[in-house]
Amino acid sequence: VFVGLLTGENSMFVYSLAGSLAAIYLMGTYRDRAAIIKGGFIIGVVNLLTVLALQLYASETSFQWVPFLVRASCGLLSGLFAAMLASLCLPILEYLFNITTDIKLLELSNLNNPVLRRLAVEAPGTYHHSIIVGSLAEAAAEAIGANPLLVRVGAYYHDIGKLKNPEYYVENQLYMSNKHENLSPSMSSLILASHVKDGLALADEIKLARTVRDLIPEHHGTRLMKFFYQKAKDAAAGKEREVNEDDFRYPGPKPQSKAAAILMLADQVEAAARTLQDPSPSQIRSMNRRLIQSTIQDRQFDECEITMQDLDKILRA
């Protein structure tokens, strides 16, 4: 594009710009590796049409077929060559610029990844919870135009910190007693909060993509562990000691993106829905509305760009 501008070659400028804009538009989102090859072919077709348009514009007499066929063939092949070059360079560019493309997310979404296989074996309840949260979050992301692939992959990895002590989380206590019954509320809250720190440590160990890693602490934000906070208040009733609410909050940070906000809501919804005795659509809908309202009142969305309109769409999704 710049060479065309600097040399005054308008045809080169138009040709390069048309192909580049087509590539940017086509590769905005993609779900499989074949998409980049399809994109290369479509770019080749755009190049061919641009060559035809330029030749028609420049022809003062009869149409020159031989130059057109040569240029059109080169334009078509250049689109395919660009796709091959992009596929080759993509891993290097991802590493050098520390970016996470949709292709990287597709690799992370493979349920045969070692850490996800560990989760399925060592913490099956958490694994099932993560898969369901991924489905809920993906639907919500599609409804508001966020990246559904990022949200689904974030859901798969958001609770990997529970691998350290899986038996302390209710979804994994199917055939055992609740270990928190014999612990003080403050100790229970420390164990629950620790899975965020353990998750970040494991994410660093497996070199998890930064955008996915950031969702591990943000999906809890600084929310209050209400059950253990209330339990501590009940235990302190009648005694001259005050229970500090901050001691029963997750360390944060609050959600910094729409993806993190969606994941926070989907995580709450899935966990709360399992406690309903006789779940009906109306019950679930009203429960979701209460959860969204309480999260807003707790100011968890103060640092992300999510809107009330987005939240309404998420509720319906």
mmCIF file of C-alpha atoms in Angstrom:
data_model
loop_
_atom_site.group_PDB
_atom_site.id
_atom_site.type_symbol
_atom_site.label_atom_id
_atom_site.label_comp_id
_atom_site.label_asym_id
_atom_site.label_seq_id
_atom_site.Cartn_x
_atom_site.Cartn_y
_atom_site.Cartn_z
ATOM 1 C CA VAL A 1 0.000 0.000 0.000
ATOM 2 C CA PHE A 2 2.749 2.479 0.958
ATOM 3 C CA VAL A 3 4.925 1.588 -2.044
ATOM 4 C CA GLY A 4 1.960 2.342 -4.297
ATOM 5 C CA LEU A 5 1.455 5.725 -2.626
ATOM 6 C CA LEU A 6 5.151 6.691 -2.646
ATOM 7 C CA THR A 7 5.744 5.753 -6.279
ATOM 8 C CA GLY A 8 2.454 7.090 -7.569
ATOM 9 C CA GLU A 9 1.415 3.630 -8.772
ATOM 10 C CA ASN A 10 -2.300 3.971 -8.093
ATOM 11 C CA SER A 11 -3.082 0.496 -9.420
ATOM 12 C CA MET A 12 -0.682 -1.088 -6.891
ATOM 13 C CA PHE A 13 -2.225 1.019 -4.106
ATOM 14 C CA VAL A 14 -5.805 -0.012 -4.985
ATOM 15 C CA TYR A 15 -4.864 -3.683 -5.497
ATOM 16 C CA SER A 16 -2.990 -3.945 -2.158
ATOM 17 C CA LEU A 17 -5.627 -2.068 -0.199
ATOM 18 C CA ALA A 18 -8.516 -4.154 -1.540
ATOM 19 C CA GLY A 19 -6.811 -7.462 -0.679
ATOM 20 C CA SER A 20 -5.706 -6.248 2.754
ATOM 21 C CA LEU A 21 -9.147 -4.968 3.749
ATOM 22 C CA ALA A 22 -10.706 -8.232 2.578
ATOM 23 C CA ALA A 23 -8.242 -10.171 4.755
ATOM 24 C CA ILE A 24 -8.949 -8.016 7.815
ATOM 25 C CA TYR A 25 -12.706 -8.400 7.376
ATOM 26 C CA LEU A 26 -12.560 -12.170 6.793
ATOM 27 C CA MET A 27 -10.210 -12.919 9.680
ATOM 28 C CA GLY A 28 -12.030 -10.937 12.346
ATOM 29 C CA THR A 29 -13.196 -14.184 13.936
ATOM 30 C CA TYR A 30 -12.687 -17.800 12.961
ATOM 31 C CA ARG A 31 -13.437 -21.156 14.517
ATOM 32 C CA ASP A 32 -11.110 -23.620 12.747
ATOM 33 C CA ARG A 33 -7.792 -23.713 10.911
ATOM 34 C CA ALA A 34 -9.535 -24.310 7.569
ATOM 35 C CA ALA A 35 -10.976 -20.789 7.854
ATOM 36 C CA ILE A 36 -7.593 -19.255 7.095
ATOM 37 C CA ILE A 37 -7.299 -21.296 3.877
ATOM 38 C CA LYS A 38 -10.857 -20.368 2.852
ATOM 39 C CA GLY A 39 -9.963 -16.765 3.634
ATOM 40 C CA GLY A 40 -6.880 -17.012 1.404
ATOM 41 C CA PHE A 41 -9.006 -18.290 -1.474
ATOM 42 C CA ILE A 42 -11.559 -15.466 -1.051
ATOM 43 C CA ILE A 43 -8.724 -12.909 -0.934
ATOM 44 C CA GLY A 44 -7.458 -14.415 -4.187
ATOM 45 C CA VAL A 45 -10.908 -13.890 -5.739
ATOM 46 C CA VAL A 46 -10.958 -10.273 -4.473
ATOM 47 C CA ASN A 47 -7.509 -9.780 -6.044
ATOM 48 C CA LEU A 48 -8.783 -11.226 -9.319
ATOM 49 C CA LEU A 49 -11.810 -8.887 -9.368
ATOM 50 C CA THR A 50 -9.590 -5.902 -8.516
ATOM 51 C CA VAL A 51 -7.244 -6.768 -11.380
ATOM 52 C CA LEU A 52 -10.250 -6.989 -13.720
ATOM 53 C CA ALA A 53 -11.579 -3.621 -12.552
ATOM 54 C CA LEU A 54 -8.180 -1.938 -12.962
ATOM 55 C CA GLN A 55 -7.665 -3.444 -16.406
ATOM 56 C CA LEU A 56 -11.111 -2.308 -17.576
ATOM 57 C CA TYR A 57 -10.407 1.160 -16.195
ATOM 58 C CA ALA A 58 -7.005 1.369 -17.914
ATOM 59 C CA SER A 59 -8.072 -0.124 -21.277
ATOM 60 C CA GLU A 60 -8.337 2.588 -23.897
ATOM 61 C CA THR A 61 -8.811 0.224 -26.841
ATOM 62 C CA SER A 62 -9.648 -3.497 -26.886
ATOM 63 C CA PHE A 63 -9.387 -5.624 -23.755
ATOM 64 C CA GLN A 64 -5.932 -7.226 -23.351
ATOM 65 C CA TRP A 65 -6.638 -10.828 -22.420
ATOM 66 C CA VAL A 66 -3.083 -12.165 -22.004
ATOM 67 C CA PRO A 67 -1.910 -9.542 -19.443
ATOM 68 C CA PHE A 68 -5.227 -9.940 -17.621
ATOM 69 C CA LEU A 69 -4.919 -13.743 -17.354
ATOM 70 C CA VAL A 70 -1.318 -13.481 -16.098
ATOM 71 C CA ARG A 71 -2.190 -10.854 -13.477
ATOM 72 C CA ALA A 72 -5.414 -12.605 -12.451
ATOM 73 C CA SER A 73 -3.543 -15.906 -11.941
ATOM 74 C CA CYS A 74 -0.906 -14.157 -9.841
ATOM 75 C CA GLY A 75 -3.627 -12.392 -7.803
ATOM 76 C CA LEU A 76 -5.431 -15.661 -7.125
ATOM 77 C CA LEU A 77 -2.223 -17.467 -6.137
ATOM 78 C CA SER A 78 -1.061 -14.575 -3.943
ATOM 79 C CA GLY A 79 -4.173 -14.969 -1.750
ATOM 80 C CA LEU A 80 -3.404 -18.649 -1.185
ATOM 81 C CA PHE A 81 0.284 -17.872 -0.620
ATOM 82 C CA ALA A 82 -0.676 -15.207 1.962
ATOM 83 C CA ALA A 83 -2.774 -17.807 3.843
ATOM 84 C CA MET A 84 0.141 -20.266 3.905
ATOM 85 C CA LEU A 85 2.566 -17.565 5.031
ATOM 86 C CA ALA A 86 0.166 -16.434 7.776
ATOM 87 C CA SER A 87 -0.226 -20.017 9.056
ATOM 88 C CA LEU A 88 3.552 -20.406 9.143
ATOM 89 C CA CYS A 89 4.259 -17.094 10.886
ATOM 90 C CA LEU A 90 1.312 -17.103 13.301
ATOM 91 C CA PRO A 91 2.925 -19.061 16.203
ATOM 92 C CA ILE A 92 6.061 -16.883 15.989
ATOM 93 C CA LEU A 93 4.060 -13.649 15.963
ATOM 94 C CA GLU A 94 1.874 -14.847 18.854
ATOM 95 C CA TYR A 95 5.001 -15.477 20.910
ATOM 96 C CA LEU A 96 6.849 -12.265 19.969
ATOM 97 C CA PHE A 97 3.894 -9.925 20.574
ATOM 98 C CA ASN A 98 2.247 -11.919 23.399
ATOM 99 C CA ILE A 99 -1.160 -12.010 21.683
ATOM 100 C CA THR A 100 -3.859 -14.667 21.776
ATOM 101 C CA THR A 101 -5.516 -15.404 18.462
ATOM 102 C CA ASP A 102 -8.651 -17.473 17.958
ATOM 103 C CA ILE A 103 -6.469 -20.297 16.625
ATOM 104 C CA LYS A 104 -4.576 -20.361 19.936
ATOM 105 C CA LEU A 105 -7.930 -20.426 21.755
ATOM 106 C CA LEU A 106 -9.047 -23.353 19.597
ATOM 107 C CA GLU A 107 -5.952 -25.268 20.685
ATOM 108 C CA LEU A 108 -6.721 -24.481 24.335
ATOM 109 C CA SER A 109 -10.349 -25.595 23.911
ATOM 110 C CA ASN A 110 -9.225 -29.163 23.182
ATOM 111 C CA LEU A 111 -10.509 -31.187 26.157
ATOM 112 C CA ASN A 112 -7.548 -33.552 25.775
ATOM 113 C CA ASN A 113 -5.166 -30.881 27.066
ATOM 114 C CA PRO A 114 -3.276 -32.371 30.067
ATOM 115 C CA VAL A 115 -4.639 -29.956 32.686
ATOM 116 C CA LEU A 116 -8.251 -30.510 31.553
ATOM 117 C CA ARG A 117 -7.750 -34.272 31.592
ATOM 118 C CA ARG A 118 -6.418 -33.952 35.146
ATOM 119 C CA LEU A 119 -9.485 -31.926 36.059
ATOM 120 C CA ALA A 120 -11.795 -34.610 34.634
ATOM 121 C CA VAL A 121 -10.112 -37.353 36.704
ATOM 122 C CA GLU A 122 -9.154 -35.564 39.937
ATOM 123 C CA ALA A 123 -12.054 -33.095 40.218
ATOM 124 C CA PRO A 124 -14.895 -34.452 38.054
ATOM 125 C CA GLY A 125 -17.516 -32.174 39.639
ATOM 126 C CA THR A 126 -15.438 -29.094 38.862
ATOM 127 C CA TYR A 127 -14.819 -30.397 35.328
ATOM 128 C CA HIS A 128 -18.561 -30.805 34.689
ATOM 129 C CA HIS A 129 -19.235 -27.399 36.241
ATOM 130 C CA SER A 130 -16.639 -25.812 33.918
ATOM 131 C CA ILE A 131 -18.135 -27.387 30.788
ATOM 132 C CA ILE A 132 -21.655 -26.199 31.668
ATOM 133 C CA VAL A 133 -20.389 -22.716 32.569
ATOM 134 C CA GLY A 134 -18.646 -22.655 29.174
ATOM 135 C CA SER A 135 -21.918 -23.375 27.358
ATOM 136 C CA LEU A 136 -23.833 -20.727 29.340
ATOM 137 C CA ALA A 137 -21.099 -18.114 28.920
ATOM 138 C CA GLU A 138 -20.723 -18.793 25.190
ATOM 139 C CA ALA A 139 -24.453 -18.189 24.604
ATOM 140 C CA ALA A 140 -24.286 -14.936 26.595
ATOM 141 C CA ALA A 141 -21.183 -13.742 24.703
ATOM 142 C CA GLU A 142 -22.885 -14.366 21.352
ATOM 143 C CA ALA A 143 -25.895 -12.362 22.539
ATOM 144 C CA ILE A 144 -23.857 -9.206 23.270
ATOM 145 C CA GLY A 145 -21.195 -9.509 20.559
ATOM 146 C CA ALA A 146 -18.295 -10.490 22.837
ATOM 147 C CA ASN A 147 -15.799 -13.208 21.843
ATOM 148 C CA PRO A 148 -17.666 -16.483 22.548
ATOM 149 C CA LEU A 149 -14.581 -18.622 22.001
ATOM 150 C CA LEU A 150 -12.546 -16.688 24.579
ATOM 151 C CA VAL A 151 -15.350 -16.932 27.133
ATOM 152 C CA ARG A 152 -15.814 -20.682 26.594
ATOM 153 C CA VAL A 153 -12.079 -21.378 26.892
ATOM 154 C CA GLY A 154 -11.906 -19.129 29.972
ATOM 155 C CA ALA A 155 -14.688 -21.207 31.538
ATOM 156 C CA TYR A 156 -12.743 -24.430 30.932
ATOM 157 C CA TYR A 157 -9.720 -23.080 32.847
ATOM 158 C CA HIS A 158 -11.325 -20.730 35.387
ATOM 159 C CA ASP A 159 -11.265 -23.269 38.255
ATOM 160 C CA ILE A 160 -8.042 -25.191 37.571
ATOM 161 C CA GLY A 161 -6.776 -24.011 40.979
ATOM 162 C CA LYS A 162 -9.227 -26.466 42.598
ATOM 163 C CA LEU A 163 -6.938 -29.302 41.488
ATOM 164 C CA LYS A 164 -4.833 -28.683 44.595
ATOM 165 C CA ASN A 165 -7.604 -29.527 47.097
ATOM 166 C CA PRO A 166 -10.607 -30.762 45.071
ATOM 167 C CA GLU A 167 -12.322 -32.390 48.050
ATOM 168 C CA TYR A 168 -12.971 -28.975 49.674
ATOM 169 C CA TYR A 169 -15.378 -27.862 46.917
ATOM 170 C CA VAL A 170 -19.025 -28.862 47.066
ATOM 171 C CA GLU A 171 -19.312 -30.049 43.460
ATOM 172 C CA ASN A 172 -16.679 -32.733 44.190
ATOM 173 C CA GLN A 173 -18.263 -33.943 47.446
ATOM 174 C CA LEU A 174 -20.772 -36.344 45.917
ATOM 175 C CA TYR A 175 -19.679 -39.406 47.925
ATOM 176 C CA MET A 176 -18.146 -37.707 50.958
ATOM 177 C CA SER A 177 -19.101 -35.440 53.815
ATOM 178 C CA ASN A 178 -18.620 -31.694 53.628
ATOM 179 C CA LYS A 179 -15.134 -31.000 55.002
ATOM 180 C CA HIS A 180 -16.088 -27.423 55.890
ATOM 181 C CA GLU A 181 -18.396 -28.657 58.660
ATOM 182 C CA ASN A 182 -15.344 -29.209 60.881
ATOM 183 C CA LEU A 183 -13.567 -25.981 59.932
ATOM 184 C CA SER A 184 -13.984 -22.426 61.162
ATOM 185 C CA PRO A 185 -15.607 -20.010 58.686
ATOM 186 C CA SER A 186 -12.397 -18.002 58.351
ATOM 187 C CA MET A 187 -10.398 -21.143 57.497
ATOM 188 C CA SER A 188 -13.032 -22.197 54.959
ATOM 189 C CA SER A 189 -12.925 -18.785 53.290
ATOM 190 C CA LEU A 190 -9.109 -18.947 53.090
ATOM 191 C CA ILE A 191 -9.287 -22.359 51.385
ATOM 192 C CA LEU A 192 -11.885 -21.133 48.886
ATOM 193 C CA ALA A 193 -9.930 -17.972 48.093
ATOM 194 C CA SER A 194 -6.702 -19.958 47.693
ATOM 195 C CA HIS A 195 -7.955 -21.685 44.554
ATOM 196 C CA VAL A 196 -7.550 -18.371 42.722
ATOM 197 C CA LYS A 197 -3.883 -18.106 43.718
ATOM 198 C CA ASP A 198 -3.326 -21.810 42.967
ATOM 199 C CA GLY A 199 -5.027 -21.374 39.596
ATOM 200 C CA LEU A 200 -2.735 -18.488 38.657
ATOM 201 C CA ALA A 201 0.323 -20.515 39.699
ATOM 202 C CA LEU A 202 -0.793 -23.467 37.571
ATOM 203 C CA ALA A 203 -1.596 -21.133 34.651
ATOM 204 C CA ASP A 204 1.954 -19.770 34.795
ATOM 205 C CA GLU A 205 3.326 -23.313 34.979
ATOM 206 C CA ILE A 206 1.512 -24.434 31.816
ATOM 207 C CA LYS A 207 2.111 -21.034 30.135
ATOM 208 C CA LEU A 208 -1.585 -20.343 29.682
ATOM 209 C CA ALA A 209 -2.421 -17.469 27.318
ATOM 210 C CA ARG A 210 -2.570 -14.130 29.149
ATOM 211 C CA THR A 211 -6.156 -13.299 28.147
ATOM 212 C CA VAL A 212 -7.365 -16.649 29.518
ATOM 213 C CA ARG A 213 -5.148 -16.443 32.626
ATOM 214 C CA ASP A 214 -6.619 -13.039 33.536
ATOM 215 C CA LEU A 215 -10.113 -14.549 33.724
ATOM 216 C CA ILE A 216 -9.074 -16.827 36.644
ATOM 217 C CA PRO A 217 -9.030 -14.067 39.325
ATOM 218 C CA GLU A 218 -11.469 -11.733 37.575
ATOM 219 C CA HIS A 219 -14.342 -14.234 37.409
ATOM 220 C CA HIS A 220 -14.645 -14.017 41.213
ATOM 221 C CA GLY A 221 -13.678 -10.352 41.458
ATOM 222 C CA THR A 222 -13.942 -9.189 45.066
ATOM 223 C CA ARG A 223 -17.214 -10.983 45.720
ATOM 224 C CA LEU A 224 -18.267 -11.858 49.253
ATOM 225 C CA MET A 225 -18.384 -15.514 50.330
ATOM 226 C CA LYS A 226 -21.828 -14.986 51.846
ATOM 227 C CA PHE A 227 -22.312 -18.431 53.365
ATOM 228 C CA PHE A 228 -19.123 -18.370 55.428
ATOM 229 C CA TYR A 229 -19.500 -14.667 56.262
ATOM 230 C CA GLN A 230 -22.977 -15.290 57.665
ATOM 231 C CA LYS A 231 -21.708 -18.384 59.476
ATOM 232 C CA ALA A 232 -18.960 -16.292 61.093
ATOM 233 C CA LYS A 233 -21.484 -13.604 62.099
ATOM 234 C CA ASP A 234 -23.762 -16.210 63.668
ATOM 235 C CA ALA A 235 -20.806 -17.690 65.579
ATOM 236 C CA ALA A 236 -19.807 -14.214 66.821
ATOM 237 C CA ALA A 237 -23.341 -13.294 67.937
ATOM 238 C CA GLY A 238 -23.390 -12.378 71.611
ATOM 239 C CA LYS A 239 -19.607 -12.123 71.732
ATOM 240 C CA GLU A 240 -17.677 -8.888 71.799
ATOM 241 C CA ARG A 241 -15.910 -9.294 68.468
ATOM 242 C CA GLU A 242 -16.668 -7.915 65.056
ATOM 243 C CA VAL A 243 -16.539 -9.915 61.844
ATOM 244 C CA ASN A 244 -14.692 -8.050 59.092
ATOM 245 C CA GLU A 245 -16.447 -8.436 55.737
ATOM 246 C CA ASP A 246 -13.177 -7.918 53.830
ATOM 247 C CA ASP A 247 -11.797 -11.130 55.345
ATOM 248 C CA PHE A 248 -14.471 -13.065 53.482
ATOM 249 C CA ARG A 249 -13.971 -11.542 50.048
ATOM 250 C CA TYR A 250 -12.021 -12.913 47.092
ATOM 251 C CA PRO A 251 -8.761 -11.074 46.381
ATOM 252 C CA GLY A 252 -9.824 -9.684 42.970
ATOM 253 C CA PRO A 253 -9.353 -7.797 40.728
ATOM 254 C CA LYS A 254 -12.881 -7.030 39.601
ATOM 255 C CA PRO A 255 -13.800 -7.955 35.992
ATOM 256 C CA GLN A 256 -11.870 -5.814 33.531
ATOM 257 C CA SER A 257 -13.685 -6.976 30.380
ATOM 258 C CA LYS A 258 -17.084 -8.133 29.167
ATOM 259 C CA ALA A 259 -15.695 -11.672 28.931
ATOM 260 C CA ALA A 260 -14.814 -11.670 32.654
ATOM 261 C CA ALA A 261 -18.209 -10.205 33.592
ATOM 262 C CA ILE A 262 -20.033 -12.887 31.585
ATOM 263 C CA LEU A 263 -17.921 -15.617 33.170
ATOM 264 C CA MET A 264 -18.658 -14.254 36.664
ATOM 265 C CA LEU A 265 -22.412 -14.407 36.025
ATOM 266 C CA ALA A 266 -22.346 -17.839 34.334
ATOM 267 C CA ASP A 267 -20.320 -19.254 37.239
ATOM 268 C CA GLN A 268 -22.864 -17.970 39.765
ATOM 269 C CA VAL A 269 -25.861 -19.117 37.719
ATOM 270 C CA GLU A 270 -24.592 -22.685 37.272
ATOM 271 C CA ALA A 271 -23.772 -23.064 40.974
ATOM 272 C CA ALA A 272 -27.069 -21.537 42.140
ATOM 273 C CA ALA A 273 -29.210 -23.535 39.694
ATOM 274 C CA ARG A 274 -27.932 -26.803 41.201
ATOM 275 C CA THR A 275 -29.415 -25.810 44.578
ATOM 276 C CA LEU A 276 -32.977 -25.420 43.249
ATOM 277 C CA GLN A 277 -35.256 -28.239 44.370
ATOM 278 C CA ASP A 278 -37.738 -28.044 41.507
ATOM 279 C CA PRO A 279 -36.234 -25.814 38.825
ATOM 280 C CA SER A 280 -38.677 -24.344 36.315
ATOM 281 C CA PRO A 281 -37.979 -21.723 33.620
ATOM 282 C CA SER A 282 -39.641 -18.984 35.679
ATOM 283 C CA GLN A 283 -37.701 -19.960 38.827
ATOM 284 C CA ILE A 284 -34.402 -19.973 36.958
ATOM 285 C CA ARG A 285 -35.189 -16.648 35.301
ATOM 286 C CA SER A 286 -36.014 -14.920 38.582
ATOM 287 C CA MET A 287 -32.931 -16.463 40.220
ATOM 288 C CA ASN A 288 -30.747 -15.131 37.378
ATOM 289 C CA ARG A 289 -32.272 -11.677 37.758
ATOM 290 C CA ARG A 290 -31.553 -11.663 41.505
ATOM 291 C CA LEU A 291 -27.948 -12.753 40.914
ATOM 292 C CA ILE A 292 -27.373 -10.005 38.355
ATOM 293 C CA GLN A 293 -28.906 -7.368 40.647
ATOM 294 C CA SER A 294 -26.841 -8.440 43.657
ATOM 295 C CA THR A 295 -23.650 -8.414 41.549
ATOM 296 C CA ILE A 296 -24.423 -4.879 40.349
ATOM 297 C CA GLN A 297 -25.136 -3.731 43.902
ATOM 298 C CA ASP A 298 -21.833 -5.261 44.999
ATOM 299 C CA ARG A 299 -20.172 -2.976 42.381
ATOM 300 C CA GLN A 300 -18.400 -5.864 40.657
ATOM 301 C CA PHE A 301 -18.897 -4.337 37.193
ATOM 302 C CA ASP A 302 -17.449 -0.913 38.025
ATOM 303 C CA GLU A 303 -14.194 -1.548 36.127
ATOM 304 C CA CYS A 304 -15.528 -3.092 32.900
ATOM 305 C CA GLU A 305 -17.495 -1.658 29.993
ATOM 306 C CA ILE A 306 -20.593 -3.839 30.317
ATOM 307 C CA THR A 307 -23.921 -1.989 30.086
ATOM 308 C CA MET A 308 -27.406 -2.553 31.467
ATOM 309 C CA GLN A 309 -28.541 -3.392 27.941
ATOM 310 C CA ASP A 310 -25.817 -6.065 27.755
ATOM 311 C CA LEU A 311 -26.941 -7.504 31.096
ATOM 312 C CA ASP A 312 -30.529 -7.691 29.883
ATOM 313 C CA LYS A 313 -29.408 -9.660 26.802
ATOM 314 C CA ILE A 314 -27.243 -11.918 29.001
ATOM 315 C CA LEU A 315 -30.231 -12.595 31.270
ATOM 316 C CA ARG A 316 -32.327 -13.719 28.290
ATOM 317 C CA ALA A 317 -29.507 -15.834 26.822
#
